[in-house]
Short mmCIF file of C-alpha atoms in Angstrom, two decimals:
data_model
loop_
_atom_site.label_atom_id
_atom_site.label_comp_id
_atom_site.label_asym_id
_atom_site.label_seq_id
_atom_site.Cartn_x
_atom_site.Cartn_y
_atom_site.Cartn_z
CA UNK F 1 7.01 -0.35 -0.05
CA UNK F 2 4.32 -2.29 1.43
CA UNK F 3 1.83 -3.48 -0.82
CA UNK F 4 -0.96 -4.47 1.79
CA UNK F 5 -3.38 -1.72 0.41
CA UNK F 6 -5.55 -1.37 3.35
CA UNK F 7 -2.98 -1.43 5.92
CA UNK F 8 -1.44 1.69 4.02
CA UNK F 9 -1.61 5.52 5.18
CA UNK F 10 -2.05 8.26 3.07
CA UNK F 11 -1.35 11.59 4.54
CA UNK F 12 -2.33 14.67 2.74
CA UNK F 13 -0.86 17.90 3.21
CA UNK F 14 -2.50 20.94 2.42
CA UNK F 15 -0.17 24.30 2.13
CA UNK F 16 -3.02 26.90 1.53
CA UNK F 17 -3.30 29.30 4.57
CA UNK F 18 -7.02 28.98 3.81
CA UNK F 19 -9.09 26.33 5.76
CA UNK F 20 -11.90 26.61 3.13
CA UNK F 21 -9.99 27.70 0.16
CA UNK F 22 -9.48 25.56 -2.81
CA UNK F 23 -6.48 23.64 -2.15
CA UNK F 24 -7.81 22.24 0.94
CA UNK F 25 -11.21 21.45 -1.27
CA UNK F 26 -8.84 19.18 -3.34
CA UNK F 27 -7.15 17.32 -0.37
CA UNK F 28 -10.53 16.13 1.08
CA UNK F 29 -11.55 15.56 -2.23
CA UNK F 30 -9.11 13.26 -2.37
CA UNK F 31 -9.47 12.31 1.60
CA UNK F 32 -13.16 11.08 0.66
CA UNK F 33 -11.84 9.35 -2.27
CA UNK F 34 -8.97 7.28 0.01
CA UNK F 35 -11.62 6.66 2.90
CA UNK F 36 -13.93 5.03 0.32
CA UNK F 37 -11.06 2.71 -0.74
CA UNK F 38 -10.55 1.55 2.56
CA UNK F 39 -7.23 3.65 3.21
CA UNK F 40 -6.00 4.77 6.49
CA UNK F 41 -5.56 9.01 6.15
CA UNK F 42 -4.96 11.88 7.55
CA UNK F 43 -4.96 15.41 6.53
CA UNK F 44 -2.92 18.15 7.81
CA UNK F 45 -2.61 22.09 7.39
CA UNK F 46 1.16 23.05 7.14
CA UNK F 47 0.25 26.16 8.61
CA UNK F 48 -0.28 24.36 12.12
CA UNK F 49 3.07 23.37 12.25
CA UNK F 50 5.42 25.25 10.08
CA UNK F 51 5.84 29.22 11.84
CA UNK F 52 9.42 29.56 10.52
CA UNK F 53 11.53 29.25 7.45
CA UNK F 54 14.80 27.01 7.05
CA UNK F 55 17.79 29.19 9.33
CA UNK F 56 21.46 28.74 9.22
CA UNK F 57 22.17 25.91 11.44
CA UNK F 58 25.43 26.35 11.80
CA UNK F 59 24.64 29.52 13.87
CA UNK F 60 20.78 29.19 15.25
CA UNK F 61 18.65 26.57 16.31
CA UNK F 62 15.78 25.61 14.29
CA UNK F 63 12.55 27.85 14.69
CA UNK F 64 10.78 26.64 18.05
CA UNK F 65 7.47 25.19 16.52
CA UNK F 66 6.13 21.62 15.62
CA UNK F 67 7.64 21.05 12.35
CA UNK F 68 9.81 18.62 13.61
CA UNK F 69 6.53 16.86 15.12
CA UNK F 70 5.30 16.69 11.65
CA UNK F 71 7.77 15.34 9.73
CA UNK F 72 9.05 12.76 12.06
CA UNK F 73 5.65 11.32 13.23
CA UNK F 74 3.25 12.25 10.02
CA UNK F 75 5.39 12.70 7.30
CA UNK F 76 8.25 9.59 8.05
CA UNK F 77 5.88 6.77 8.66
CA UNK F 78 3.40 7.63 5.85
CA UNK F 79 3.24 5.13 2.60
CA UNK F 80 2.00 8.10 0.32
CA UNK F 81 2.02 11.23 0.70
CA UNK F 82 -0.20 14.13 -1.32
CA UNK F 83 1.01 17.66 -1.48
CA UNK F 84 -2.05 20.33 -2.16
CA UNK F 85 -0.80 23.69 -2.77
CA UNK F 86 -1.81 27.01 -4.27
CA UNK F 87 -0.20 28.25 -7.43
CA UNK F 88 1.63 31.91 -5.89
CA UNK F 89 4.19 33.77 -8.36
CA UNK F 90 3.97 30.33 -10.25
CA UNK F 91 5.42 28.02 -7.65
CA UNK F 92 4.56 26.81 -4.74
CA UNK F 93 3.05 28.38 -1.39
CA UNK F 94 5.84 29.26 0.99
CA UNK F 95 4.41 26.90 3.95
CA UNK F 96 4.27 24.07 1.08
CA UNK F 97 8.21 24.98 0.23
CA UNK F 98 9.26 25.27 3.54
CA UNK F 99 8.01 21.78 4.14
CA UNK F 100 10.85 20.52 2.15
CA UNK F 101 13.56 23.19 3.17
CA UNK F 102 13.22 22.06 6.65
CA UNK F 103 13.40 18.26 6.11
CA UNK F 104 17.21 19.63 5.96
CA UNK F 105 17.85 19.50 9.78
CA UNK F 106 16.73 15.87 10.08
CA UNK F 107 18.45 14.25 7.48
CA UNK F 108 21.79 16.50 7.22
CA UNK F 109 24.49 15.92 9.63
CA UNK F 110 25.66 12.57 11.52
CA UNK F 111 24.49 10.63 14.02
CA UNK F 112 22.24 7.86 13.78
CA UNK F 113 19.08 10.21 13.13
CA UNK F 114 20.04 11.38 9.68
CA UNK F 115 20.36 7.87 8.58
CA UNK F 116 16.83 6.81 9.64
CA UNK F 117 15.27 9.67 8.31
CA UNK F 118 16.90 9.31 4.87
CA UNK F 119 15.87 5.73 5.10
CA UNK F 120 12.35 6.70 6.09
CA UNK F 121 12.13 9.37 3.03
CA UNK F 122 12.73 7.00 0.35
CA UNK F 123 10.37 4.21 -1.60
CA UNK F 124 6.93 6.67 -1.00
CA UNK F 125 3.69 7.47 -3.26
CA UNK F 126 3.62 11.21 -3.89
CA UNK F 127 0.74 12.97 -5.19
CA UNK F 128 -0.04 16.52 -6.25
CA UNK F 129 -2.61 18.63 -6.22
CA UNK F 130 -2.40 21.94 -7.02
CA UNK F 131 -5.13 25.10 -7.17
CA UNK F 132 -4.87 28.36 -9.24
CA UNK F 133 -7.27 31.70 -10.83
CA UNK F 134 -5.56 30.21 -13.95
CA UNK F 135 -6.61 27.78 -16.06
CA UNK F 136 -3.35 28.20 -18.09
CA UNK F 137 -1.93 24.47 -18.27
CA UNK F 138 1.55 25.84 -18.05
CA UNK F 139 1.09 27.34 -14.93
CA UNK F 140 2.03 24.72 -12.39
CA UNK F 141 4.65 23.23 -14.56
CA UNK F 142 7.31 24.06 -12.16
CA UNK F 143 5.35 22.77 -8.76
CA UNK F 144 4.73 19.92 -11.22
CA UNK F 145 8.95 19.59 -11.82
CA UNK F 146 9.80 20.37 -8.41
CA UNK F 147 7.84 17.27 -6.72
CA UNK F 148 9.06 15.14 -9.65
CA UNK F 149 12.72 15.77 -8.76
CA UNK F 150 11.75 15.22 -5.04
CA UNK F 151 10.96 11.98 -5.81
CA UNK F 152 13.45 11.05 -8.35
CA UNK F 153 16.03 12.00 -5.38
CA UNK F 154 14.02 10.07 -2.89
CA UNK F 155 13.49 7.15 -5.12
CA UNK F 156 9.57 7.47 -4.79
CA UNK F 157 7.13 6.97 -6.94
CA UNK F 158 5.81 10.44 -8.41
CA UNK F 159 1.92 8.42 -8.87
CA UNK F 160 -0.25 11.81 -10.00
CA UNK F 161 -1.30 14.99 -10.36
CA UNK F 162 -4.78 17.28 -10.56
CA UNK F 163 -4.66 20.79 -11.33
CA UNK F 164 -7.96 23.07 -10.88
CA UNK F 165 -8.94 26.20 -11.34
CA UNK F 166 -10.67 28.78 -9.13
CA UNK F 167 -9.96 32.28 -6.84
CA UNK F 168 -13.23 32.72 -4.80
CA UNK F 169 -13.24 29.94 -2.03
CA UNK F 170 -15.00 26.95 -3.19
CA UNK F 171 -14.80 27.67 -6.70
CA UNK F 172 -12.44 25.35 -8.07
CA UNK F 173 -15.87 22.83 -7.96
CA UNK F 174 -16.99 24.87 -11.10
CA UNK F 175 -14.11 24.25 -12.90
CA UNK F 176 -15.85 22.09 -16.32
CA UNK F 177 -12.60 19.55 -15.99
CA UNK F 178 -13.69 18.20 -12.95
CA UNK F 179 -10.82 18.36 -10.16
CA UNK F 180 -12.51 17.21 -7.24
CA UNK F 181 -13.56 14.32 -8.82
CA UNK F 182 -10.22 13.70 -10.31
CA UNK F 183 -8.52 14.12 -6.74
CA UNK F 184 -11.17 12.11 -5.40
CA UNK F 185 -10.32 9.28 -7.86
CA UNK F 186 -6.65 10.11 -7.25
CA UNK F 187 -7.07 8.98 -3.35
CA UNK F 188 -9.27 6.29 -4.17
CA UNK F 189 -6.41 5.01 -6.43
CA UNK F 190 -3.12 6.12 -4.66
CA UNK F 191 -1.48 2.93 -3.97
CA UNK F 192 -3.57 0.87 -6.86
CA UNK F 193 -2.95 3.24 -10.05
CA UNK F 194 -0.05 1.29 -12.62
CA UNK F 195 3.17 3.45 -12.20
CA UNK F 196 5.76 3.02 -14.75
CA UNK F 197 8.93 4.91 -15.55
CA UNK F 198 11.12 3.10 -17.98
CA UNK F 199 14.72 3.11 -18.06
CA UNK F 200 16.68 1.33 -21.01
CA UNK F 201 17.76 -1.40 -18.84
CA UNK F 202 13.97 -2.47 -17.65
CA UNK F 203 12.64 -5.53 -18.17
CA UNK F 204 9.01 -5.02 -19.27
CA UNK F 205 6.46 -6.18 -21.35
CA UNK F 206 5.05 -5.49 -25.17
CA UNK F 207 1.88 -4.33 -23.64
CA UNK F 208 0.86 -1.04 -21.12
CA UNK F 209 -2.66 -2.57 -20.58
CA UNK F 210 -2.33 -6.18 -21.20
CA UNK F 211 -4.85 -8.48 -19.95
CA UNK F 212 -4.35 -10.80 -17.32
CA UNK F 213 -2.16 -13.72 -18.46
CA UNK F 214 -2.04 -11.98 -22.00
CA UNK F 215 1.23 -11.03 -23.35
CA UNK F 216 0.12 -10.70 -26.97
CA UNK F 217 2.04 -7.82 -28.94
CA UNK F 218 0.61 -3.96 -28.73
#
């Protein structure tokens, strides 16, 4: 991954079919926070470019719209990428899950495509933030699960998550636990923030938080 923090590009994706809604308040939340930091960003709505679900490729050709165009020249070359959804039926919007169910045609099959898109999906920052009427903690477990195995399998670097709360557009800047701020601060920190996930085998140190040049026991 490159570590040159300001040459790095954050996209954000919001998959809310509402341009003012409260998903898309938490991805330029967290747009505003990345700017300030100096990142390179873009945000995009899924629902300009996905107009179709996943179909049976062995038998139709993918739906004629522009997902392809975003995951080949927004999704592929971004460092980090932050997923802002809705909570519907306790998962994920349907534009939000099609983005990953149609990543399928690019990197299934053989060729020399499917190699470089495999390539280009691994060794990302993913981020998630996710909007809901509930304030139920439990409630966007499984969106919460879902981008955790996506990067497991991709070999990314699941960095954080916000969750907040609100059904009237605009709301969610009530909620008392802060989530625009926290997305902001989640942008601001995307590529900076200390990820660790330990295996037995990992060489690390006694400390989480050690100082500089400090190795003294926790």
């Amino acid at each position: 991954m490159n570590q040159n923090h300001s040459s790095q590009h954050l996209l954000i994706l919001v998959g809310s079919p509402r341009r003012d809604g409260n998903s898309a308040a938490l991805g330029a939340a967290a747009q505003r926070g990345a700017d300030a930091a100096g990142l390179s960003t873009k945000l995009l709505f899924l629902d300009d470019y996905i107009q179709g679900f996943l179909s049976d490729l062995r038998t139709k050709l993918v739906p004629d719209d522009r997902y392809s165009e975003l995951f080949l020249e927004h999704f592929l070359p971004a460092d980090g990428v932050l997923i802002c959804t809705p909570i519907y039926w306790y998962g994920m919007s349907a534009q939000t899950k099609a983005f990953f169910d149609r990543s399928f045609s690019h990197y299934a099959g053989t060729g020399p495509e499917p190699e470089r898109v495999k390539a280009c999906m691994t060794g990302k920052r993913l981020g998630l933030a996710v909007a809901s009427e509930e304030t139920y903690p439990g409630a966007a477990l499984g969106i919460v699960h879902q981008v955790q195995e996506f990067a497991r399998y991709t070999h990314s670097d699941f960095v954080g998550y916000v969750h907040g709360a609100g059904n009237q557009r605009g709301e969610i800047a009530q909620d008392p636990r802060q989530p625009l701020r926290a997305a902001e601060q989640l942008g601001a920190s995307f590529f900076t923030r200390k990820y660790s996930d330990y295996r037995i085998e990992t060489p690390r140190a006694h400390n989480v938080w050690a100082a500089a040049g400090s190795d003294a026991p926790a």
